[in-house]
Amino acid sequence: MRQKIVAGNWKMNTTLQEGIALAQEVEALIAGVNNGAKVIVCTPFIHLTEVKKVLKKAALGAQNCASEVSGAYTGEVSAAMVKSTGAEYVILGHSERRSYYHEDDAMLAKKTKLALANGLIPIFCIGELLSERESGKHFDVVKSQLEKGLFDLSEEDFKKIVLAYEPVWAIGTGKTASSAQAQEIHKFIRDTVAAKYGQAVADLIPILYGGSCKPSNAKELFENPDVDGGLIGGAALVASDFNGIITAF
Ligand code: PEP
């Protein structure tokens, strides 16, 4: 059985105090949930250490890490620094990082290797733009993102990865991929992984869906055989909505 996961991406939201309060609210709500889903909260860097102190059931993640080990990179935060806060996960390749900060596949491959070398589990995001879906290129786009970002990894390392399929046109837009669209491309992603690393590895890798996931659509999305949970943006900022998604399994 693959691990079911619901990961919240807080993005650049909440002050430190608001973040601590949100984490406390999430913990209070998930205390009684025992459906086997792993809950992860991915906070801004400066929240990590303090939020870690209030987490009991949920795991901690960051939203990025540097592509260099250490040194004169003003404003950057290394994988080792993230790890030292008690974080276990790091989101890499989010479409906002790819588009606003020009993170390309080669840079993401470097970040992924550094994250793994420092004992962090990458939540690696892939997904197509609206124009790419409309022109039928979405399969090629996600395949290329996988190949260039991850397929240089050893099997042993690849097995640690969590994938997140996030169609860019569905992120923060209120538009969600239909359940059938999600299953179709998640299956394609799993088959692509199987062709590279074998079916046993592909069967092990959680593939999360991200893009306007909310309590009202989570159940339908998560019922698909190849959708193993969600990477949640906006709805992760409201503890009751986040919990509504967690309990959708
Ligand atoms: C995201 O940015 O990872 C995301 C899925 O955002 P939202 O849920 O707000 O669409």
PDB file of N, CA and C in Angstrom, residues 66-165:
ATOM      1  N   ALA A  66      18.146  25.723  -1.392  1.00  0.00           N
ATOM      2  CA  ALA A  66      19.119  26.251  -2.356  1.00  0.00           C
ATOM      3  C   ALA A  66      19.663  25.146  -3.256  1.00  0.00           C
ATOM      4  N   SER A  67      20.222  25.567  -4.374  1.00  0.00           N
ATOM      5  CA  SER A  67      20.838  24.602  -5.288  1.00  0.00           C
ATOM      6  C   SER A  67      22.346  24.488  -5.036  1.00  0.00           C
ATOM      7  N   GLU A  68      22.835  25.211  -4.038  1.00  0.00           N
ATOM      8  CA  GLU A  68      24.248  25.123  -3.671  1.00  0.00           C
ATOM      9  C   GLU A  68      24.349  24.633  -2.229  1.00  0.00           C
ATOM     10  N   VAL A  69      25.525  24.125  -1.889  1.00  0.00           N
ATOM     11  CA  VAL A  69      25.694  23.511  -0.568  1.00  0.00           C
ATOM     12  C   VAL A  69      25.719  24.561   0.543  1.00  0.00           C
ATOM     13  N   SER A  70      26.569  25.574   0.391  1.00  0.00           N
ATOM     14  CA  SER A  70      26.710  26.619   1.414  1.00  0.00           C
ATOM     15  C   SER A  70      27.562  27.736   0.822  1.00  0.00           C
ATOM     16  N   GLY A  71      27.690  28.821   1.565  1.00  0.00           N
ATOM     17  CA  GLY A  71      28.622  29.852   1.127  1.00  0.00           C
ATOM     18  C   GLY A  71      27.967  31.175   0.791  1.00  0.00           C
ATOM     19  N   ALA A  72      28.591  31.908  -0.104  1.00  0.00           N
ATOM     20  CA  ALA A  72      28.201  33.288  -0.386  1.00  0.00           C
ATOM     21  C   ALA A  72      27.024  33.344  -1.361  1.00  0.00           C
ATOM     22  N   TYR A  73      25.850  33.012  -0.841  1.00  0.00           N
ATOM     23  CA  TYR A  73      24.613  33.041  -1.647  1.00  0.00           C
ATOM     24  C   TYR A  73      23.566  33.782  -0.823  1.00  0.00           C
ATOM     25  N   THR A  74      23.709  35.078  -0.770  1.00  0.00           N
ATOM     26  CA  THR A  74      22.887  35.910   0.113  1.00  0.00           C
ATOM     27  C   THR A  74      21.397  35.630  -0.072  1.00  0.00           C
ATOM     28  N   GLY A  75      20.747  35.378   1.054  1.00  0.00           N
ATOM     29  CA  GLY A  75      19.302  35.189   1.028  1.00  0.00           C
ATOM     30  C   GLY A  75      18.866  33.755   0.796  1.00  0.00           C
ATOM     31  N   GLU A  76      19.799  32.878   0.515  1.00  0.00           N
ATOM     32  CA  GLU A  76      19.442  31.485   0.239  1.00  0.00           C
ATOM     33  C   GLU A  76      19.410  30.653   1.531  1.00  0.00           C
ATOM     34  N   VAL A  77      18.719  29.549   1.481  1.00  0.00           N
ATOM     35  CA  VAL A  77      18.613  28.637   2.623  1.00  0.00           C
ATOM     36  C   VAL A  77      18.946  27.238   2.123  1.00  0.00           C
ATOM     37  N   SER A  78      19.963  26.642   2.712  1.00  0.00           N
ATOM     38  CA  SER A  78      20.442  25.358   2.181  1.00  0.00           C
ATOM     39  C   SER A  78      19.595  24.182   2.667  1.00  0.00           C
ATOM     40  N   ALA A  79      19.762  23.070   1.992  1.00  0.00           N
ATOM     41  CA  ALA A  79      19.071  21.838   2.403  1.00  0.00           C
ATOM     42  C   ALA A  79      19.494  21.445   3.814  1.00  0.00           C
ATOM     43  N   ALA A  80      20.778  21.599   4.130  1.00  0.00           N
ATOM     44  CA  ALA A  80      21.255  21.243   5.476  1.00  0.00           C
ATOM     45  C   ALA A  80      20.601  22.131   6.536  1.00  0.00           C
ATOM     46  N   MET A  81      20.425  23.406   6.222  1.00  0.00           N
ATOM     47  CA  MET A  81      19.754  24.316   7.164  1.00  0.00           C
ATOM     48  C   MET A  81      18.303  23.896   7.385  1.00  0.00           C
ATOM     49  N   VAL A  82      17.633  23.562   6.287  1.00  0.00           N
ATOM     50  CA  VAL A  82      16.225  23.122   6.402  1.00  0.00           C
ATOM     51  C   VAL A  82      16.162  21.887   7.291  1.00  0.00           C
ATOM     52  N   LYS A  83      17.028  20.943   7.012  1.00  0.00           N
ATOM     53  CA  LYS A  83      17.039  19.690   7.782  1.00  0.00           C
ATOM     54  C   LYS A  83      17.278  19.965   9.270  1.00  0.00           C
ATOM     55  N   SER A  84      18.136  20.932   9.558  1.00  0.00           N
ATOM     56  CA  SER A  84      18.514  21.195  10.957  1.00  0.00           C
ATOM     57  C   SER A  84      17.363  21.764  11.783  1.00  0.00           C
ATOM     58  N   THR A  85      16.276  22.186  11.125  1.00  0.00           N
ATOM     59  CA  THR A  85      15.106  22.690  11.872  1.00  0.00           C
ATOM     60  C   THR A  85      14.186  21.560  12.325  1.00  0.00           C
ATOM     61  N   GLY A  86      14.436  20.366  11.817  1.00  0.00           N
ATOM     62  CA  GLY A  86      13.531  19.253  12.116  1.00  0.00           C
ATOM     63  C   GLY A  86      12.580  18.967  10.962  1.00  0.00           C
ATOM     64  N   ALA A  87      12.718  19.728   9.884  1.00  0.00           N
ATOM     65  CA  ALA A  87      11.873  19.462   8.706  1.00  0.00           C
ATOM     66  C   ALA A  87      12.282  18.135   8.074  1.00  0.00           C
ATOM     67  N   GLU A  88      11.289  17.456   7.507  1.00  0.00           N
ATOM     68  CA  GLU A  88      11.559  16.170   6.858  1.00  0.00           C
ATOM     69  C   GLU A  88      11.346  16.231   5.350  1.00  0.00           C
ATOM     70  N   TYR A  89      10.584  17.238   4.906  1.00  0.00           N
ATOM     71  CA  TYR A  89      10.197  17.326   3.491  1.00  0.00           C
ATOM     72  C   TYR A  89      10.603  18.675   2.917  1.00  0.00           C
ATOM     73  N   VAL A  90      10.695  18.741   1.606  1.00  0.00           N
ATOM     74  CA  VAL A  90      10.881  20.031   0.940  1.00  0.00           C
ATOM     75  C   VAL A  90      10.175  19.988  -0.420  1.00  0.00           C
ATOM     76  N   ILE A  91       9.355  20.993  -0.651  1.00  0.00           N
ATOM     77  CA  ILE A  91       8.701  21.110  -1.963  1.00  0.00           C
ATOM     78  C   ILE A  91       9.740  21.640  -2.948  1.00  0.00           C
ATOM     79  N   LEU A  92       9.877  20.977  -4.081  1.00  0.00           N
ATOM     80  CA  LEU A  92      10.797  21.445  -5.124  1.00  0.00           C
ATOM     81  C   LEU A  92      10.063  21.468  -6.462  1.00  0.00           C
ATOM     82  N   GLY A  93      10.386  22.461  -7.280  1.00  0.00           N
ATOM     83  CA  GLY A  93       9.811  22.499  -8.622  1.00  0.00           C
ATOM     84  C   GLY A  93       8.396  23.021  -8.677  1.00  0.00           C
ATOM     85  N   HIS A  94       7.955  23.691  -7.608  1.00  0.00           N
ATOM     86  CA  HIS A  94       6.611  24.270  -7.673  1.00  0.00           C
ATOM     87  C   HIS A  94       6.537  25.218  -8.873  1.00  0.00           C
ATOM     88  N   SER A  95       5.388  25.281  -9.514  1.00  0.00           N
ATOM     89  CA  SER A  95       5.283  26.099 -10.736  1.00  0.00           C
ATOM     90  C   SER A  95       5.564  27.569 -10.463  1.00  0.00           C
ATOM     91  N   GLU A  96       5.286  28.031  -9.233  1.00  0.00           N
ATOM     92  CA  GLU A  96       5.591  29.438  -8.921  1.00  0.00           C
ATOM     93  C   GLU A  96       7.105  29.661  -8.888  1.00  0.00           C
ATOM     94  N   ARG A  97       7.857  28.678  -8.412  1.00  0.00           N
ATOM     95  CA  ARG A  97       9.323  28.780  -8.445  1.00  0.00           C
ATOM     96  C   ARG A  97       9.822  28.673  -9.890  1.00  0.00           C
ATOM     97  N   ARG A  98       9.210  27.776 -10.652  1.00  0.00           N
ATOM     98  CA  ARG A  98       9.652  27.613 -12.048  1.00  0.00           C
ATOM     99  C   ARG A  98       9.385  28.904 -12.832  1.00  0.00           C
ATOM    100  N   SER A  99       8.208  29.509 -12.630  1.00  0.00           N
ATOM    101  CA  SER A  99       7.896  30.649 -13.496  1.00  0.00           C
ATOM    102  C   SER A  99       8.422  31.969 -12.939  1.00  0.00           C
ATOM    103  N   TYR A 100       8.205  32.278 -11.644  1.00  0.00           N
ATOM    104  CA  TYR A 100       8.624  33.596 -11.137  1.00  0.00           C
ATOM    105  C   TYR A 100      10.130  33.678 -10.875  1.00  0.00           C
ATOM    106  N   TYR A 101      10.730  32.544 -10.535  1.00  0.00           N
ATOM    107  CA  TYR A 101      12.157  32.561 -10.155  1.00  0.00           C
ATOM    108  C   TYR A 101      13.030  31.795 -11.157  1.00  0.00           C
ATOM    109  N   HIS A 102      12.401  31.437 -12.279  1.00  0.00           N
ATOM    110  CA  HIS A 102      13.138  30.846 -13.410  1.00  0.00           C
ATOM    111  C   HIS A 102      13.936  29.601 -13.019  1.00  0.00           C
ATOM    112  N   GLU A 103      13.383  28.794 -12.163  1.00  0.00           N
ATOM    113  CA  GLU A 103      14.076  27.553 -11.791  1.00  0.00           C
ATOM    114  C   GLU A 103      13.858  26.536 -12.907  1.00  0.00           C
ATOM    115  N   ASP A 104      14.946  26.116 -13.513  1.00  0.00           N
ATOM    116  CA  ASP A 104      14.800  25.179 -14.628  1.00  0.00           C
ATOM    117  C   ASP A 104      15.089  23.748 -14.167  1.00  0.00           C
ATOM    118  N   ASP A 105      14.915  22.840 -15.095  1.00  0.00           N
ATOM    119  CA  ASP A 105      15.055  21.418 -14.755  1.00  0.00           C
ATOM    120  C   ASP A 105      16.435  21.102 -14.182  1.00  0.00           C
ATOM    121  N   ALA A 106      17.476  21.717 -14.764  1.00  0.00           N
ATOM    122  CA  ALA A 106      18.838  21.417 -14.304  1.00  0.00           C
ATOM    123  C   ALA A 106      19.031  21.891 -12.862  1.00  0.00           C
ATOM    124  N   MET A 107      18.526  23.071 -12.559  1.00  0.00           N
ATOM    125  CA  MET A 107      18.644  23.572 -11.191  1.00  0.00           C
ATOM    126  C   MET A 107      17.839  22.693 -10.223  1.00  0.00           C
ATOM    127  N   LEU A 108      16.675  22.264 -10.671  1.00  0.00           N
ATOM    128  CA  LEU A 108      15.828  21.427  -9.799  1.00  0.00           C
ATOM    129  C   LEU A 108      16.468  20.062  -9.565  1.00  0.00           C
ATOM    130  N   ALA A 109      17.166  19.562 -10.564  1.00  0.00           N
ATOM    131  CA  ALA A 109      17.874  18.295 -10.381  1.00  0.00           C
ATOM    132  C   ALA A 109      18.956  18.456  -9.306  1.00  0.00           C
ATOM    133  N   LYS A 110      19.641  19.603  -9.317  1.00  0.00           N
ATOM    134  CA  LYS A 110      20.674  19.860  -8.296  1.00  0.00           C
ATOM    135  C   LYS A 110      20.049  19.969  -6.913  1.00  0.00           C
ATOM    136  N   LYS A 111      18.951  20.710  -6.828  1.00  0.00           N
ATOM    137  CA  LYS A 111      18.275  20.876  -5.537  1.00  0.00           C
ATOM    138  C   LYS A 111      17.801  19.522  -4.994  1.00  0.00           C
ATOM    139  N   THR A 112      17.282  18.709  -5.887  1.00  0.00           N
ATOM    140  CA  THR A 112      16.758  17.401  -5.466  1.00  0.00           C
ATOM    141  C   THR A 112      17.879  16.548  -4.880  1.00  0.00           C
ATOM    142  N   LYS A 113      19.014  16.556  -5.544  1.00  0.00           N
ATOM    143  CA  LYS A 113      20.141  15.748  -5.049  1.00  0.00           C
ATOM    144  C   LYS A 113      20.620  16.261  -3.697  1.00  0.00           C
ATOM    145  N   LEU A 114      20.669  17.575  -3.548  1.00  0.00           N
ATOM    146  CA  LEU A 114      21.101  18.141  -2.260  1.00  0.00           C
ATOM    147  C   LEU A 114      20.097  17.823  -1.156  1.00  0.00           C
ATOM    148  N   ALA A 115      18.821  17.930  -1.484  1.00  0.00           N
ATOM    149  CA  ALA A 115      17.784  17.610  -0.496  1.00  0.00           C
ATOM    150  C   ALA A 115      17.951  16.164  -0.026  1.00  0.00           C
ATOM    151  N   LEU A 116      18.080  15.253  -0.974  1.00  0.00           N
ATOM    152  CA  LEU A 116      18.216  13.834  -0.623  1.00  0.00           C
ATOM    153  C   LEU A 116      19.503  13.586   0.162  1.00  0.00           C
ATOM    154  N   ALA A 117      20.569  14.223  -0.245  1.00  0.00           N
ATOM    155  CA  ALA A 117      21.859  14.025   0.447  1.00  0.00           C
ATOM    156  C   ALA A 117      21.784  14.500   1.892  1.00  0.00           C
ATOM    157  N   ASN A 118      20.862  15.412   2.153  1.00  0.00           N
ATOM    158  CA  ASN A 118      20.700  15.926   3.520  1.00  0.00           C
ATOM    159  C   ASN A 118      19.529  15.282   4.252  1.00  0.00           C
ATOM    160  N   GLY A 119      19.020  14.211   3.712  1.00  0.00           N
ATOM    161  CA  GLY A 119      17.983  13.453   4.418  1.00  0.00           C
ATOM    162  C   GLY A 119      16.600  14.059   4.329  1.00  0.00           C
ATOM    163  N   LEU A 120      16.382  14.953   3.366  1.00  0.00           N
ATOM    164  CA  LEU A 120      15.043  15.516   3.162  1.00  0.00           C
ATOM    165  C   LEU A 120      14.330  14.741   2.058  1.00  0.00           C
ATOM    166  N   ILE A 121      13.013  14.649   2.169  1.00  0.00           N
ATOM    167  CA  ILE A 121      12.227  14.004   1.122  1.00  0.00           C
ATOM    168  C   ILE A 121      11.657  15.091   0.219  1.00  0.00           C
ATOM    169  N   PRO A 122      12.064  15.109  -1.053  1.00  0.00           N
ATOM    170  CA  PRO A 122      11.499  16.106  -1.969  1.00  0.00           C
ATOM    171  C   PRO A 122      10.043  15.787  -2.328  1.00  0.00           C
ATOM    172  N   ILE A 123       9.211  16.797  -2.286  1.00  0.00           N
ATOM    173  CA  ILE A 123       7.873  16.714  -2.883  1.00  0.00           C
ATOM    174  C   ILE A 123       8.031  17.434  -4.210  1.00  0.00           C
ATOM    175  N   PHE A 124       8.226  16.679  -5.260  1.00  0.00           N
ATOM    176  CA  PHE A 124       8.670  17.234  -6.540  1.00  0.00           C
ATOM    177  C   PHE A 124       7.465  17.499  -7.437  1.00  0.00           C
ATOM    178  N   CYS A 125       7.294  18.774  -7.808  1.00  0.00           N
ATOM    179  CA  CYS A 125       6.094  19.180  -8.552  1.00  0.00           C
ATOM    180  C   CYS A 125       6.348  19.208 -10.063  1.00  0.00           C
ATOM    181  N   ILE A 126       5.378  18.697 -10.776  1.00  0.00           N
ATOM    182  CA  ILE A 126       5.398  18.753 -12.238  1.00  0.00           C
ATOM    183  C   ILE A 126       3.995  19.147 -12.694  1.00  0.00           C
ATOM    184  N   GLY A 127       3.888  19.658 -13.893  1.00  0.00           N
ATOM    185  CA  GLY A 127       2.547  20.015 -14.382  1.00  0.00           C
ATOM    186  C   GLY A 127       2.649  20.995 -15.530  1.00  0.00           C
ATOM    187  N   GLU A 128       1.602  20.993 -16.344  1.00  0.00           N
ATOM    188  CA  GLU A 128       1.626  21.773 -17.582  1.00  0.00           C
ATOM    189  C   GLU A 128       0.862  23.084 -17.455  1.00  0.00           C
ATOM    190  N   LEU A 129       1.201  24.016 -18.354  1.00  0.00           N
ATOM    191  CA  LEU A 129       0.468  25.275 -18.475  1.00  0.00           C
ATOM    192  C   LEU A 129      -0.851  25.016 -19.212  1.00  0.00           C
ATOM    193  N   LEU A 130      -1.759  25.986 -19.130  1.00  0.00           N
ATOM    194  CA  LEU A 130      -3.039  25.843 -19.831  1.00  0.00           C
ATOM    195  C   LEU A 130      -2.823  25.674 -21.344  1.00  0.00           C
ATOM    196  N   SER A 131      -1.931  26.493 -21.905  1.00  0.00           N
ATOM    197  CA  SER A 131      -1.698  26.423 -23.358  1.00  0.00           C
ATOM    198  C   SER A 131      -1.163  25.043 -23.754  1.00  0.00           C
ATOM    199  N   GLU A 132      -0.362  24.458 -22.867  1.00  0.00           N
ATOM    200  CA  GLU A 132       0.197  23.134 -23.162  1.00  0.00           C
ATOM    201  C   GLU A 132      -0.893  22.060 -23.111  1.00  0.00           C
ATOM    202  N   ARG A 133      -1.809  22.203 -22.167  1.00  0.00           N
ATOM    203  CA  ARG A 133      -2.912  21.232 -22.136  1.00  0.00           C
ATOM    204  C   ARG A 133      -3.800  21.405 -23.359  1.00  0.00           C
ATOM    205  N   GLU A 134      -4.090  22.661 -23.670  1.00  0.00           N
ATOM    206  CA  GLU A 134      -4.999  22.904 -24.796  1.00  0.00           C
ATOM    207  C   GLU A 134      -4.420  22.425 -26.119  1.00  0.00           C
ATOM    208  N   SER A 135      -3.084  22.426 -26.201  1.00  0.00           N
ATOM    209  CA  SER A 135      -2.497  21.924 -27.452  1.00  0.00           C
ATOM    210  C   SER A 135      -2.100  20.448 -27.349  1.00  0.00           C
ATOM    211  N   GLY A 136      -2.570  19.803 -26.292  1.00  0.00           N
ATOM    212  CA  GLY A 136      -2.366  18.355 -26.169  1.00  0.00           C
ATOM    213  C   GLY A 136      -0.941  17.951 -25.821  1.00  0.00           C
ATOM    214  N   LYS A 137      -0.184  18.923 -25.249  1.00  0.00           N
ATOM    215  CA  LYS A 137       1.226  18.615 -24.964  1.00  0.00           C
ATOM    216  C   LYS A 137       1.461  18.190 -23.513  1.00  0.00           C
ATOM    217  N   HIS A 138       0.396  18.054 -22.729  1.00  0.00           N
ATOM    218  CA  HIS A 138       0.588  17.849 -21.277  1.00  0.00           C
ATOM    219  C   HIS A 138       1.354  16.571 -20.946  1.00  0.00           C
ATOM    220  N   PHE A 139       1.153  15.527 -21.711  1.00  0.00           N
ATOM    221  CA  PHE A 139       1.896  14.293 -21.415  1.00  0.00           C
ATOM    222  C   PHE A 139       3.397  14.489 -21.665  1.00  0.00           C
ATOM    223  N   ASP A 140       3.704  15.145 -22.794  1.00  0.00           N
ATOM    224  CA  ASP A 140       5.124  15.397 -23.112  1.00  0.00           C
ATOM    225  C   ASP A 140       5.776  16.295 -22.069  1.00  0.00           C
ATOM    226  N   VAL A 141       5.025  17.282 -21.590  1.00  0.00           N
ATOM    227  CA  VAL A 141       5.585  18.228 -20.622  1.00  0.00           C
ATOM    228  C   VAL A 141       5.938  17.513 -19.318  1.00  0.00           C
ATOM    229  N   VAL A 142       5.028  16.740 -18.779  1.00  0.00           N
ATOM    230  CA  VAL A 142       5.330  16.096 -17.490  1.00  0.00           C
ATOM    231  C   VAL A 142       6.425  15.031 -17.661  1.00  0.00           C
ATOM    232  N   LYS A 143       6.437  14.375 -18.809  1.00  0.00           N
ATOM    233  CA  LYS A 143       7.482  13.373 -19.060  1.00  0.00           C
ATOM    234  C   LYS A 143       8.854  14.048 -19.075  1.00  0.00           C
ATOM    235  N   SER A 144       8.930  15.167 -19.756  1.00  0.00           N
ATOM    236  CA  SER A 144      10.202  15.889 -19.840  1.00  0.00           C
ATOM    237  C   SER A 144      10.621  16.415 -18.456  1.00  0.00           C
ATOM    238  N   GLN A 145       9.668  16.911 -17.674  1.00  0.00           N
ATOM    239  CA  GLN A 145      10.009  17.393 -16.321  1.00  0.00           C
ATOM    240  C   GLN A 145      10.542  16.251 -15.451  1.00  0.00           C
ATOM    241  N   LEU A 146       9.943  15.078 -15.602  1.00  0.00           N
ATOM    242  CA  LEU A 146      10.426  13.912 -14.845  1.00  0.00           C
ATOM    243  C   LEU A 146      11.827  13.525 -15.303  1.00  0.00           C
ATOM    244  N   GLU A 147      11.983  13.420 -16.607  1.00  0.00           N
ATOM    245  CA  GLU A 147      13.272  12.960 -17.149  1.00  0.00           C
ATOM    246  C   GLU A 147      14.408  13.902 -16.774  1.00  0.00           C
ATOM    247  N   LYS A 148      14.159  15.205 -16.956  1.00  0.00           N
ATOM    248  CA  LYS A 148      15.251  16.164 -16.730  1.00  0.00           C
ATOM    249  C   LYS A 148      15.464  16.479 -15.260  1.00  0.00           C
ATOM    250  N   GLY A 149      14.401  16.400 -14.474  1.00  0.00           N
ATOM    251  CA  GLY A 149      14.533  16.757 -13.061  1.00  0.00           C
ATOM    252  C   GLY A 149      14.936  15.592 -12.176  1.00  0.00           C
ATOM    253  N   LEU A 150      14.487  14.386 -12.542  1.00  0.00           N
ATOM    254  CA  LEU A 150      14.618  13.274 -11.584  1.00  0.00           C
ATOM    255  C   LEU A 150      15.274  12.002 -12.108  1.00  0.00           C
ATOM    256  N   PHE A 151      15.249  11.799 -13.410  1.00  0.00           N
ATOM    257  CA  PHE A 151      15.638  10.468 -13.890  1.00  0.00           C
ATOM    258  C   PHE A 151      17.140  10.201 -13.907  1.00  0.00           C
ATOM    259  N   ASP A 152      17.874  11.164 -13.383  1.00  0.00           N
ATOM    260  CA  ASP A 152      19.301  10.928 -13.181  1.00  0.00           C
ATOM    261  C   ASP A 152      19.550  10.271 -11.814  1.00  0.00           C
ATOM    262  N   LEU A 153      18.518  10.196 -10.994  1.00  0.00           N
ATOM    263  CA  LEU A 153      18.678   9.635  -9.642  1.00  0.00           C
ATOM    264  C   LEU A 153      18.844   8.130  -9.699  1.00  0.00           C
ATOM    265  N   SER A 154      19.567   7.607  -8.709  1.00  0.00           N
ATOM    266  CA  SER A 154      19.641   6.152  -8.573  1.00  0.00           C
ATOM    267  C   SER A 154      18.254   5.651  -8.160  1.00  0.00           C
ATOM    268  N   GLU A 155      18.034   4.374  -8.357  1.00  0.00           N
ATOM    269  CA  GLU A 155      16.747   3.796  -7.948  1.00  0.00           C
ATOM    270  C   GLU A 155      16.531   3.996  -6.448  1.00  0.00           C
ATOM    271  N   GLU A 156      17.595   3.803  -5.698  1.00  0.00           N
ATOM    272  CA  GLU A 156      17.508   3.935  -4.238  1.00  0.00           C
ATOM    273  C   GLU A 156      17.042   5.337  -3.840  1.00  0.00           C
ATOM    274  N   ASP A 157      17.571   6.346  -4.494  1.00  0.00           N
ATOM    275  CA  ASP A 157      17.160   7.722  -4.210  1.00  0.00           C
ATOM    276  C   ASP A 157      15.762   8.010  -4.758  1.00  0.00           C
ATOM    277  N   PHE A 158      15.495   7.544  -5.962  1.00  0.00           N
ATOM    278  CA  PHE A 158      14.189   7.856  -6.564  1.00  0.00           C
ATOM    279  C   PHE A 158      13.046   7.325  -5.698  1.00  0.00           C
ATOM    280  N   LYS A 159      13.285   6.189  -5.058  1.00  0.00           N
ATOM    281  CA  LYS A 159      12.242   5.567  -4.224  1.00  0.00           C
ATOM    282  C   LYS A 159      11.783   6.462  -3.073  1.00  0.00           C
ATOM    283  N   LYS A 160      12.619   7.465  -2.732  1.00  0.00           N
ATOM    284  CA  LYS A 160      12.283   8.342  -1.602  1.00  0.00           C
ATOM    285  C   LYS A 160      11.393   9.517  -2.024  1.00  0.00           C
ATOM    286  N   ILE A 161      11.259   9.726  -3.333  1.00  0.00           N
ATOM    287  CA  ILE A 161      10.577  10.926  -3.852  1.00  0.00           C
ATOM    288  C   ILE A 161       9.052  10.827  -3.684  1.00  0.00           C
ATOM    289  N   VAL A 162       8.452  11.974  -3.383  1.00  0.00           N
ATOM    290  CA  VAL A 162       6.993  12.124  -3.490  1.00  0.00           C
ATOM    291  C   VAL A 162       6.765  13.026  -4.699  1.00  0.00           C
ATOM    292  N   LEU A 163       5.895  12.611  -5.612  1.00  0.00           N
ATOM    293  CA  LEU A 163       5.592  13.439  -6.780  1.00  0.00           C
ATOM    294  C   LEU A 163       4.295  14.201  -6.549  1.00  0.00           C
ATOM    295  N   ALA A 164       4.219  15.390  -7.107  1.00  0.00           N
ATOM    296  CA  ALA A 164       2.952  16.133  -7.075  1.00  0.00           C
ATOM    297  C   ALA A 164       2.652  16.606  -8.492  1.00  0.00           C
ATOM    298  N   TYR A 165       1.545  16.142  -9.028  1.00  0.00           N
ATOM    299  CA  TYR A 165       1.092  16.640 -10.329  1.00  0.00           C
ATOM    300  C   TYR A 165       0.218  17.854 -10.073  1.00  0.00           C
TER     301      TYR A 165
END
